Coordinates of C-alpha atoms in Angstrom, one line a residue:
Chain A
M1 CA -0.2 -0.1 0.2
K2 CA 2.9 2.3 0.9
H3 CA 4.4 1.9 -2.8
I4 CA 0.7 2.8 -4.4
W5 CA 0.6 6.0 -2.3
T6 CA 4.1 6.6 -3.3
I7 CA 3.1 6.2 -7.2
I8 CA 0.1 8.5 -6.6
D9 CA 2.2 11.1 -4.8
K10 CA 4.9 11.0 -7.6
E11 CA 1.8 11.1 -10.5
W12 CA 0.1 14.1 -8.8
A13 CA 3.2 16.1 -8.2
E14 CA 4.2 15.7 -11.8
V15 CA 0.5 16.0 -13.4
F16 CA -0.1 19.2 -11.2
Q17 CA 3.0 21.1 -12.3
H18 CA 1.3 21.2 -15.7
K19 CA -1.2 24.3 -15.3
M20 CA -2.9 23.4 -18.3
V21 CA -3.8 19.9 -17.1
L22 CA -5.0 21.7 -14.0
F23 CA -6.9 24.0 -15.9
T24 CA -8.5 21.4 -18.0
M25 CA -9.4 19.4 -14.7
I26 CA -11.3 22.4 -13.5
F27 CA -12.6 23.8 -16.9
I28 CA -14.3 20.8 -18.1
P29 CA -16.4 19.8 -15.0
L30 CA -17.7 23.5 -14.6
F31 CA -18.5 23.7 -18.4
L32 CA -20.5 20.4 -18.1
V33 CA -22.2 21.8 -15.0
A34 CA -23.0 25.1 -16.4
L35 CA -24.9 23.6 -19.5
P36 CA -27.5 21.7 -17.6
V37 CA -27.8 24.8 -15.3
L38 CA -28.4 27.3 -18.1
M39 CA -30.6 25.1 -19.7
L40 CA -32.8 24.4 -16.5
F41 CA -32.6 28.3 -16.1
F42 CA -33.7 29.3 -19.6
T43 CA -36.5 26.5 -19.9
G44 CA -37.7 27.3 -16.6
Q45 CA -38.0 31.2 -17.6
S46 CA -39.8 29.9 -21.1
M47 CA -42.2 27.4 -19.7
G48 CA -44.2 29.9 -17.7
G49 CA -46.6 29.8 -20.6
E50 CA -48.6 27.8 -22.8
I51 CA -47.7 24.0 -21.2
A52 CA -47.6 25.4 -17.9
D53 CA -50.7 23.5 -17.0
D54 CA -51.9 21.4 -19.7
F55 CA -50.5 17.9 -19.8
S56 CA -52.3 17.2 -23.1
E57 CA -49.6 19.6 -24.5
L58 CA -46.7 17.2 -23.4
P59 CA -45.4 14.5 -26.2
P60 CA -46.3 10.9 -24.8
A61 CA -42.2 10.6 -24.5
L62 CA -42.4 12.9 -21.7
L63 CA -44.9 11.7 -19.8
S64 CA -43.1 8.8 -18.6
F65 CA -41.1 11.1 -16.9
C66 CA -43.7 12.8 -14.7
A67 CA -44.1 12.0 -11.1
A68 CA -47.6 12.8 -9.5
D69 CA -46.7 16.2 -8.1
M70 CA -44.9 17.6 -11.0
T71 CA -46.1 20.1 -13.3
P72 CA -46.1 19.7 -17.3
G73 CA -43.0 22.2 -17.2
D74 CA -41.5 20.0 -14.2
C75 CA -41.9 17.0 -16.7
M76 CA -40.1 18.9 -19.3
Q77 CA -37.2 19.9 -16.9
V78 CA -36.9 16.3 -16.0
Y79 CA -36.7 15.1 -19.4
L80 CA -34.1 17.8 -20.4
I81 CA -32.1 16.8 -17.2
N82 CA -32.2 13.4 -18.0
M83 CA -30.1 13.9 -21.3
F84 CA -27.5 15.2 -19.1
M85 CA -27.1 12.5 -16.7
L86 CA -24.6 11.0 -19.5
L87 CA -22.5 14.1 -19.1
F88 CA -22.1 13.6 -15.5
M89 CA -21.2 10.4 -16.0
M90 CA -18.6 11.5 -18.6
I91 CA -17.0 13.9 -16.7
P92 CA -14.7 10.8 -14.7
V93 CA -14.1 9.6 -18.0
I94 CA -12.6 12.6 -20.1
I95 CA -10.4 14.1 -17.3
P96 CA -8.1 10.9 -16.8
V97 CA -7.9 9.4 -20.0
T98 CA -5.2 11.5 -21.3
I99 CA -3.3 11.5 -17.9
A100 CA -3.6 7.9 -17.7
A101 CA -2.4 7.4 -21.5
Y102 CA 0.6 9.3 -21.1
S103 CA 1.5 7.7 -17.4
V104 CA 3.5 4.5 -18.8
V105 CA 4.5 5.6 -22.6
G106 CA 5.4 8.8 -21.0
E107 CA 7.9 7.3 -18.4
K108 CA 9.5 5.2 -21.2
T109 CA 10.2 8.3 -23.6
T110 CA 11.7 10.5 -20.8
R111 CA 13.4 7.0 -19.8
S112 CA 12.6 7.0 -16.0
L113 CA 10.7 3.9 -16.5
E114 CA 13.7 1.7 -16.2
P115 CA 15.0 3.1 -12.9
L116 CA 11.2 2.9 -11.5
L117 CA 11.1 -0.9 -12.6
A118 CA 14.3 -1.5 -11.0
T119 CA 13.0 -0.6 -7.5
P120 CA 11.1 -3.5 -5.2
I121 CA 7.6 -2.2 -6.6
S122 CA 5.6 -4.8 -8.0
T123 CA 3.4 -4.6 -11.2
F124 CA 0.0 -4.5 -9.4
E125 CA 1.6 -1.5 -6.8
L126 CA 2.7 0.3 -10.2
L127 CA -0.4 0.2 -11.8
A128 CA -2.7 0.4 -9.2
G129 CA -0.7 3.7 -8.1
K130 CA -0.9 5.0 -11.7
S131 CA -4.5 4.1 -12.1
L132 CA -5.5 5.9 -8.7
A133 CA -3.8 8.8 -9.5
A134 CA -5.4 9.3 -12.6
A135 CA -8.9 8.0 -11.5
I136 CA -9.3 9.7 -8.1
P137 CA -9.2 13.3 -9.2
A138 CA -11.4 12.5 -12.1
I139 CA -13.9 10.8 -9.8
L140 CA -13.6 13.7 -7.3
A141 CA -14.1 16.3 -10.2
G142 CA -17.3 14.5 -11.1
W143 CA -18.9 14.4 -7.8
V144 CA -18.2 18.0 -7.1
S145 CA -19.9 18.6 -10.3
F146 CA -22.7 17.3 -9.3
G147 CA -22.6 18.7 -5.9
L148 CA -22.5 22.2 -7.7
F149 CA -25.3 21.4 -10.1
L150 CA -27.2 20.4 -6.7
I151 CA -26.5 23.4 -5.1
A152 CA -27.4 25.7 -8.1
L153 CA -30.7 24.0 -9.0
P154 CA -32.8 25.7 -6.1
L155 CA -31.1 29.0 -6.9
I156 CA -32.5 29.1 -10.4
G157 CA -35.9 28.1 -9.3
V158 CA -36.1 24.7 -10.0
S159 CA -38.9 23.0 -8.1
A160 CA -38.8 20.6 -5.6
P161 CA -40.3 17.8 -7.4
V162 CA -37.8 18.0 -9.7
I163 CA -34.7 18.2 -7.1
R164 CA -36.3 15.2 -5.7
Y165 CA -36.1 13.4 -9.2
I166 CA -32.4 14.3 -9.5
I167 CA -31.4 12.8 -6.2
S168 CA -33.2 9.7 -6.9
P169 CA -31.6 6.1 -6.7
T170 CA -31.0 6.3 -10.5
W171 CA -29.3 9.6 -10.9
L172 CA -27.3 8.8 -7.5
L173 CA -26.2 5.5 -8.9
A174 CA -25.4 7.1 -12.1
V175 CA -23.1 9.7 -10.7
L176 CA -21.6 8.2 -7.5
V177 CA -21.2 4.6 -8.6
A178 CA -21.5 4.1 -12.5
G179 CA -19.2 7.6 -13.1
P180 CA -16.5 6.2 -10.9
L181 CA -16.7 2.6 -12.5
M182 CA -16.7 4.2 -16.0
A183 CA -13.4 6.2 -14.7
I184 CA -11.6 3.0 -13.4
A185 CA -12.5 1.3 -16.9
A186 CA -11.4 4.5 -18.9
V187 CA -8.1 4.8 -16.7
N188 CA -7.3 1.0 -17.1
F189 CA -8.2 1.1 -20.7
S190 CA -5.8 3.9 -21.1
L191 CA -2.9 2.2 -19.3
F192 CA -3.4 -0.9 -21.0
V193 CA -2.9 1.6 -24.4
S194 CA 0.0 3.2 -22.8
S195 CA 2.1 0.2 -21.8
R196 CA 1.6 -1.2 -25.4
V197 CA 2.8 1.9 -27.6
N198 CA 5.8 3.6 -27.9
D199 CA 4.4 7.3 -28.6
P200 CA 2.4 9.1 -26.0
R201 CA 0.3 11.0 -28.9
V202 CA -0.6 7.7 -30.2
A203 CA -1.6 6.3 -26.8
E204 CA -3.6 9.4 -26.3
Q205 CA -5.4 9.3 -29.7
I206 CA -6.3 5.4 -28.9
S207 CA -7.6 6.2 -25.5
V208 CA -9.6 9.2 -26.8
L209 CA -11.6 6.7 -28.6
L210 CA -13.0 5.8 -25.2
I211 CA -15.5 8.8 -25.5
V212 CA -17.2 7.3 -28.6
P213 CA -19.3 4.7 -26.7
V214 CA -20.3 7.1 -24.2
L215 CA -21.3 9.8 -26.8
A216 CA -23.0 6.8 -28.8
A217 CA -25.2 6.1 -25.5
L218 CA -26.0 9.9 -25.1
L219 CA -27.2 10.0 -29.0
A220 CA -29.2 7.1 -28.4
Q221 CA -30.6 8.6 -25.4
L222 CA -31.2 11.9 -27.2
A223 CA -33.1 9.6 -30.0
G224 CA -35.0 7.9 -27.4
V225 CA -33.5 4.5 -28.3
I226 CA -32.8 4.0 -24.8
V227 CA -34.5 5.2 -21.6
I228 CA -32.2 5.3 -18.5
N229 CA -34.0 4.1 -15.4
L230 CA -33.3 2.1 -12.2
L231 CA -32.9 -1.2 -14.1
V232 CA -30.8 0.0 -17.0
M233 CA -28.7 1.7 -14.4
L234 CA -28.3 -1.4 -12.1
S235 CA -27.7 -3.7 -15.2
F236 CA -25.1 -1.1 -16.5
I237 CA -23.2 -1.0 -13.3
G238 CA -23.2 -4.8 -13.3
G239 CA -21.6 -4.7 -16.6
L240 CA -19.1 -1.8 -15.8
V241 CA -18.0 -3.9 -12.8
L242 CA -17.2 -7.2 -14.6
V243 CA -15.5 -4.7 -17.5
D244 CA -13.3 -3.1 -14.7
I245 CA -12.3 -6.3 -13.4
G246 CA -11.4 -7.8 -16.8
L247 CA -9.5 -4.4 -17.6
I248 CA -7.5 -4.4 -14.3
Y249 CA -6.5 -8.3 -14.7
L250 CA -5.6 -7.9 -18.1
G251 CA -3.4 -4.8 -17.5
V252 CA -1.6 -6.6 -14.8
S253 CA -1.2 -9.8 -17.0
I254 CA 0.0 -7.9 -20.3
F255 CA 2.4 -5.5 -18.5
Q256 CA 5.6 -7.0 -19.4
R257 CA 8.4 -5.0 -17.9
E258 CA 10.7 -6.5 -20.6
T259 CA 8.8 -5.8 -23.7
I260 CA 8.1 -2.2 -22.6
L261 CA 11.6 -1.6 -21.9
T262 CA 13.2 -3.1 -24.8
R263 CA 10.4 -2.6 -27.5
W264 CA 11.0 0.4 -29.3
K265 CA 9.3 -0.1 -32.9
Chain B
M1 CA 28.1 -11.4 -5.1
I2 CA 27.5 -12.1 -9.0
K3 CA 27.6 -15.6 -10.0
T4 CA 26.1 -16.4 -13.5
E5 CA 26.2 -19.8 -15.5
N6 CA 25.8 -19.7 -18.9
L7 CA 23.7 -16.8 -18.8
T8 CA 21.9 -16.2 -22.1
K9 CA 19.8 -13.6 -23.5
I10 CA 18.2 -13.9 -26.9
F11 CA 15.7 -11.3 -28.2
K12 CA 13.0 -12.7 -30.6
I13 CA 12.4 -10.1 -33.5
K14 CA 9.4 -10.5 -35.5
K15 CA 9.5 -11.6 -39.0
G16 CA 13.4 -11.9 -38.5
A17 CA 16.1 -14.1 -37.2
D18 CA 16.6 -14.2 -33.4
I19 CA 19.2 -11.7 -32.2
P20 CA 21.7 -13.1 -29.4
A21 CA 22.3 -10.4 -27.2
V22 CA 24.1 -12.5 -24.5
V23 CA 25.8 -15.9 -25.0
E24 CA 26.8 -18.2 -22.2
L25 CA 28.0 -15.5 -19.8
N26 CA 30.0 -16.9 -16.7
L27 CA 31.1 -14.4 -14.3
D28 CA 31.8 -14.9 -10.6
I29 CA 32.5 -11.3 -9.0
Q30 CA 33.5 -11.0 -5.4
E31 CA 32.1 -8.9 -2.6
G32 CA 34.0 -5.6 -2.6
E33 CA 35.3 -6.2 -6.0
V34 CA 35.0 -3.5 -8.8
F35 CA 34.3 -5.2 -12.0
G36 CA 34.7 -3.3 -15.4
F37 CA 32.8 -4.9 -18.2
L38 CA 33.8 -3.2 -21.5
G39 CA 32.5 -4.0 -25.0
P40 CA 31.7 -2.0 -28.2
N41 CA 28.2 -0.6 -28.7
G42 CA 25.6 -3.2 -28.8
A43 CA 27.8 -5.8 -27.4
G44 CA 24.9 -6.5 -24.7
K45 CA 26.3 -4.9 -21.8
T46 CA 23.2 -2.9 -21.0
T47 CA 21.4 -6.4 -21.6
T48 CA 23.5 -8.0 -18.9
I49 CA 22.9 -5.2 -16.5
R50 CA 19.2 -5.6 -17.2
M51 CA 19.5 -9.2 -16.8
L52 CA 21.2 -9.1 -13.2
T53 CA 18.9 -6.3 -12.1
T54 CA 15.9 -8.3 -12.8
L55 CA 14.6 -5.9 -15.4
I56 CA 14.6 -8.6 -18.2
A57 CA 14.6 -12.2 -17.7
P58 CA 17.6 -14.4 -19.1
T59 CA 16.5 -16.9 -22.0
T60 CA 18.6 -19.6 -20.5
G61 CA 21.2 -19.8 -17.9
T62 CA 21.1 -18.9 -14.1
A63 CA 22.7 -16.2 -11.8
R64 CA 22.9 -15.6 -8.1
V65 CA 23.0 -11.8 -7.5
C66 CA 23.7 -10.8 -3.6
G67 CA 23.0 -14.7 -2.7
Y68 CA 19.7 -14.5 -4.4
P69 CA 18.5 -16.7 -7.5
L70 CA 17.6 -14.7 -10.4
G71 CA 14.0 -15.4 -11.4
E72 CA 13.2 -16.7 -7.8
S73 CA 13.8 -13.8 -5.6
N74 CA 13.7 -10.8 -8.1
Q75 CA 12.2 -8.7 -5.3
D76 CA 14.9 -9.3 -2.9
I77 CA 17.8 -8.7 -5.4
R78 CA 16.1 -5.5 -6.5
R79 CA 16.5 -4.4 -2.9
N80 CA 20.1 -5.5 -2.9
V81 CA 21.3 -3.9 -5.6
G82 CA 21.4 0.0 -6.9
I83 CA 21.4 0.7 -10.4
L84 CA 22.7 3.8 -12.3
T85 CA 21.1 3.5 -15.8
E86 CA 22.5 4.6 -19.2
N87 CA 20.1 7.6 -19.1
P88 CA 19.5 9.4 -15.5
G89 CA 15.7 9.3 -16.3
M90 CA 14.7 11.8 -13.6
Y91 CA 11.6 13.4 -13.2
E92 CA 12.3 16.8 -14.6
R93 CA 9.5 18.8 -13.2
L94 CA 10.0 17.6 -9.7
S95 CA 12.9 19.0 -7.2
A96 CA 16.0 16.9 -6.7
F97 CA 14.9 16.4 -3.1
K98 CA 11.3 14.9 -4.3
N99 CA 12.8 12.9 -7.0
L100 CA 15.0 10.9 -4.2
T101 CA 12.2 11.2 -1.7
I102 CA 10.0 9.1 -4.2
Y103 CA 12.9 6.6 -4.7
A104 CA 13.6 6.0 -0.9
K105 CA 10.3 5.4 -0.2
L106 CA 10.1 2.8 -3.0
Y107 CA 13.0 1.3 -1.7
D108 CA 11.5 1.1 1.7
V109 CA 14.1 3.3 3.3
E110 CA 13.6 3.7 6.9
D111 CA 14.6 7.2 7.6
V112 CA 14.0 9.0 4.4
E113 CA 14.4 12.7 4.8
S114 CA 17.8 12.0 6.7
Q115 CA 18.9 9.4 3.9
V116 CA 18.1 11.8 1.3
R117 CA 19.9 14.6 2.9
K118 CA 23.0 12.5 3.4
H119 CA 23.4 11.6 0.0
L120 CA 22.5 15.2 -1.4
Q121 CA 24.9 16.5 0.9
M122 CA 27.5 14.2 -0.3
L123 CA 27.3 14.7 -4.1
G124 CA 27.1 18.4 -3.1
L125 CA 23.6 18.7 -4.4
W126 CA 22.0 20.2 -1.1
E127 CA 21.8 23.6 -2.1
R128 CA 19.9 23.1 -5.3
R129 CA 17.5 20.5 -3.4
D130 CA 14.6 22.4 -4.2
D131 CA 15.1 23.2 -7.8
P132 CA 13.4 21.1 -10.5
V133 CA 15.9 18.8 -11.9
G134 CA 15.0 20.0 -15.3
S135 CA 17.3 23.1 -14.5
F136 CA 20.3 20.7 -13.9
S137 CA 23.3 20.4 -15.9
K138 CA 23.9 16.5 -17.1
G139 CA 26.6 16.4 -14.8
M140 CA 24.2 17.4 -11.7
R141 CA 21.6 15.0 -13.0
Q142 CA 24.1 12.1 -13.3
K143 CA 25.2 12.9 -9.5
L144 CA 21.6 12.8 -8.6
A145 CA 21.2 9.5 -10.4
I146 CA 24.0 8.1 -8.5
C147 CA 22.3 9.5 -5.2
R148 CA 19.4 7.5 -6.2
A149 CA 21.0 4.2 -6.6
L150 CA 22.7 4.5 -3.1
L151 CA 19.7 6.0 -1.3
H152 CA 18.9 2.4 0.1
E153 CA 22.7 1.8 0.7
P154 CA 23.1 -1.7 -1.7
R155 CA 25.4 -4.1 -1.4
L156 CA 25.9 -4.1 -4.8
L157 CA 25.7 -1.5 -7.6
F158 CA 25.6 -1.5 -11.2
L159 CA 26.8 1.7 -12.9
D160 CA 26.1 1.7 -16.9
E161 CA 28.2 4.4 -18.6
P162 CA 28.8 6.6 -15.4
T163 CA 30.7 9.2 -17.0
S164 CA 29.0 9.0 -20.6
G165 CA 28.6 12.6 -22.0
L166 CA 30.0 14.3 -18.9
D167 CA 32.5 17.1 -19.5
P168 CA 35.8 16.5 -18.1
E169 CA 35.3 18.2 -14.8
A170 CA 32.0 16.5 -14.3
A171 CA 33.6 13.0 -15.2
L172 CA 36.3 13.5 -12.7
L173 CA 33.6 14.1 -9.8
V174 CA 31.7 11.2 -10.7
R175 CA 35.1 9.2 -11.2
S176 CA 36.4 10.3 -7.7
F177 CA 33.1 9.4 -6.0
I178 CA 33.2 6.0 -7.6
E179 CA 36.7 5.7 -5.9
E180 CA 35.3 6.6 -2.8
L181 CA 32.6 4.0 -3.1
R182 CA 35.2 1.7 -3.9
S183 CA 37.0 2.5 -1.0
Q184 CA 34.3 1.7 1.5
G185 CA 34.0 -1.8 0.2
R186 CA 31.0 -1.8 -2.2
T187 CA 31.0 -4.4 -5.0
I188 CA 30.4 -2.3 -8.2
F189 CA 29.5 -3.5 -11.5
M190 CA 30.7 -1.0 -13.7
C191 CA 30.3 -0.8 -17.7
T192 CA 32.2 2.2 -19.5
H193 CA 33.6 3.0 -22.8
N194 CA 36.3 4.9 -21.2
L195 CA 39.0 2.4 -20.6
N196 CA 41.4 4.8 -18.8
E197 CA 38.5 5.1 -16.3
A198 CA 38.0 1.3 -16.1
D199 CA 42.2 0.7 -15.9
R200 CA 42.2 3.2 -13.0
L201 CA 38.9 2.1 -11.1
C202 CA 38.7 -1.8 -11.7
D203 CA 40.1 -4.4 -9.9
R204 CA 39.0 -7.0 -12.9
I205 CA 38.3 -6.6 -16.6
G206 CA 35.8 -8.6 -18.4
L207 CA 36.2 -8.1 -22.1
F208 CA 32.8 -8.7 -23.8
R209 CA 31.1 -8.7 -27.0
T210 CA 28.0 -11.0 -26.8
H211 CA 30.4 -13.5 -25.3
L212 CA 32.7 -12.9 -22.7
I213 CA 36.3 -12.9 -24.1
E214 CA 38.5 -12.3 -21.4
V215 CA 38.5 -11.7 -17.5
D216 CA 41.4 -10.6 -15.8
T217 CA 43.3 -7.8 -14.0
S218 CA 44.5 -5.2 -16.3
Q219 CA 47.8 -6.0 -15.6
N220 CA 47.2 -9.7 -16.2
L221 CA 45.8 -9.0 -19.5
R222 CA 48.7 -6.8 -20.5
V223 CA 51.1 -9.7 -19.7
K224 CA 48.8 -11.9 -21.4
F225 CA 48.6 -9.8 -24.6
F226 CA 51.8 -8.1 -24.9
G227 CA 54.3 -10.0 -22.2
R228 CA 56.5 -7.7 -20.1
K229 CA 58.8 -5.3 -21.6
V230 CA 61.8 -3.1 -20.1
V231 CA 62.7 0.0 -22.2
I232 CA 66.4 0.9 -21.4
H233 CA 67.5 4.3 -22.5
L234 CA 70.9 4.9 -23.4
R235 CA 73.2 7.6 -24.6
K236 CA 73.9 5.4 -27.5
V237 CA 73.3 1.9 -28.9
D238 CA 76.2 0.0 -30.0
P239 CA 75.1 -3.2 -31.9
A240 CA 77.5 -5.6 -30.4
W241 CA 75.8 -5.2 -27.2
L242 CA 72.5 -7.0 -28.6
P243 CA 73.9 -10.4 -28.7
Q244 CA 75.4 -10.3 -25.3
L245 CA 71.9 -9.1 -23.7
Q246 CA 70.1 -11.8 -26.0
A247 CA 72.5 -14.6 -24.6
L248 CA 71.1 -13.7 -20.7
P249 CA 68.8 -16.5 -19.5
G250 CA 65.2 -14.9 -19.6
V251 CA 65.6 -12.3 -22.3
Q252 CA 63.0 -13.4 -24.8
D253 CA 63.4 -10.7 -27.4
I254 CA 65.3 -7.4 -28.2
S255 CA 64.7 -4.5 -30.2
Q256 CA 66.4 -1.4 -30.8
V257 CA 64.2 1.9 -31.3
E258 CA 66.6 5.0 -31.9
S259 CA 68.8 5.0 -28.6
K260 CA 66.1 2.6 -26.5
L261 CA 66.2 -1.2 -26.2
V262 CA 63.1 -2.8 -25.6
I263 CA 63.6 -6.1 -24.2
T264 CA 60.9 -8.7 -23.6
T265 CA 61.0 -10.8 -20.5
E266 CA 58.8 -12.6 -18.1
D267 CA 60.8 -11.7 -14.9
P268 CA 61.9 -8.0 -15.4
E269 CA 62.7 -7.8 -11.7
N270 CA 65.3 -10.2 -11.7
L271 CA 66.5 -9.5 -15.2
N272 CA 67.0 -5.9 -14.8
P273 CA 70.3 -6.0 -12.6
R274 CA 71.9 -8.4 -14.9
I275 CA 70.9 -6.5 -17.8
I276 CA 72.1 -3.1 -16.5
R277 CA 75.3 -4.8 -15.3
T278 CA 75.8 -6.1 -18.5
L279 CA 75.6 -3.0 -20.3
V280 CA 77.5 -0.9 -18.1
T281 CA 80.2 -3.5 -18.4
A282 CA 80.3 -3.3 -21.9
G283 CA 80.5 0.9 -21.5
A284 CA 77.1 1.7 -21.9
D285 CA 75.5 5.0 -20.7
V286 CA 72.3 4.2 -19.2
Q287 CA 69.8 7.1 -18.8
F288 CA 66.8 5.6 -17.8
V289 CA 65.0 2.1 -17.2
G290 CA 61.4 1.6 -17.4
E291 CA 58.8 -0.9 -17.8
L292 CA 56.7 -0.5 -21.2
R293 CA 52.8 -0.2 -20.4
H294 CA 50.3 -1.2 -22.8
S295 CA 47.2 0.8 -22.4
L296 CA 44.0 -1.2 -22.0
E297 CA 42.8 0.2 -25.3
E298 CA 45.3 -1.7 -27.0
I299 CA 44.5 -4.8 -25.5
Y300 CA 40.7 -4.2 -25.9
M301 CA 41.4 -3.3 -29.9
Q302 CA 43.4 -6.2 -30.1
T303 CA 40.6 -8.3 -28.2
M304 CA 37.8 -6.9 -30.3
G305 CA 39.5 -7.6 -33.6
E306 CA 40.9 -4.3 -34.5
N307 CA 44.5 -4.5 -33.3
Q308 CA 46.1 -1.3 -34.0
P309 CA 48.8 -1.3 -30.8
E310 CA 50.9 1.6 -30.1
V311 CA 52.9 1.4 -26.8
T312 CA 52.9 4.2 -24.3
E313 CA 55.6 4.3 -21.3
S314 CA 54.8 4.4 -17.9

């Protein structure tokens, strides 16, 4: 455990020396919080009129989001907010990918990997340290973003039923459990890529592909192909747990010190 | 301290023939010995160090490092050896102190701070401890890398090209420090292209090019390759003296170079007085007597198949 913390400390000390990395880590979550907040604010302003009291004006797809105590305007806001659930889940995926993608191949190109591997650190400790160093700030950023989002909601006049909807089990599972699991999967995939390539740029480009399935899910949700409810979320979390276990196992078993040190082409 | 038996490393290259990097290496290095491992680029020296520090696995053969079997007790080996890699490979954005602290923790050093301070002070880097390593000169980075290799007080130290690319002043500093380590009785396995450095620092030399060609002290290698030669400076040489000298038992060969006689013998300590007596009796004016000392470079070049001998006198 001591070695894992040493690697985390080292990674953070290095990464946070880069002001742009720090800026990105703060800017992306704030931007992704600002988007739904602004949308809710403007929709709240504009929905005082025609559909404020008339459920018959709502498309059938929106009715499924309505709770008993919601107005048609609330239903509309809940529908819109659901579109942003995946954005909150994306925060822990976007932030750590480039950090993790650089972490092994970056050390290889700066020649610091050899002395590091010559220490009595085990492969698991090394990968766990690097993985946690990338995942922890991303997970925290996701949680803090969600916290800011919740704080902002009453301030922009979002009604109590809508806020209750957002702190429902589906949302909480999405942000507090699925997001971190996605971060772990993203980080381990990026580390896997990082330990197989010889150029940090290649590692970053391949790792960024991780965003594609998340974007696909977002588009599918927008198109109404998938509706995220508690059952879907629990199934998704179950699948993520398996994916994470598989990626961690794969990462440790495929991390060949010798190949990493001697292969340059 | 290091014992290898037929240690071999063959790299498998895709779509091509296997590349033997190290073939059947047999070494027996004693505790406290400074061993120089010499060979051209691509000879397999770094591969050997990597095998002995458990970074890569041998294809065949066995080895014991610090008493631990390679492949079975790799963690124990890593705890007991220090390595100065060919490139220092420090974390350039971090301070010297932070760099060493990280490694001290990874090596499970007990009193991290005092050990880091001790080594930074020892190599004259304490005043720069808070500066990022990226601002250091190459010599300073090399010294810092040596600090890193020593942090956990290893019993055995591997130095891969310790003075490579350093200016003469920095190289001298590093060499002096290696001499200090030697005086402390550390076992050192050193790869270098600097043959004078190896000659000066190493108890034994291993000449290596995929295979181990020769292992011995540099003095024994000189005798083996060139024999022992005495050079006698005379005011002038009379050719009549040469048969008299040739007749002395123990003289193997005599050659004349201007006003100097170069005499090959196995036992100059006992033969020299007789040679001098013979020459003085014959009327020669002896100016100087010395032993011709072939450089390690000549031995190296001859061993590596590019024999261009050039004698220098000690």
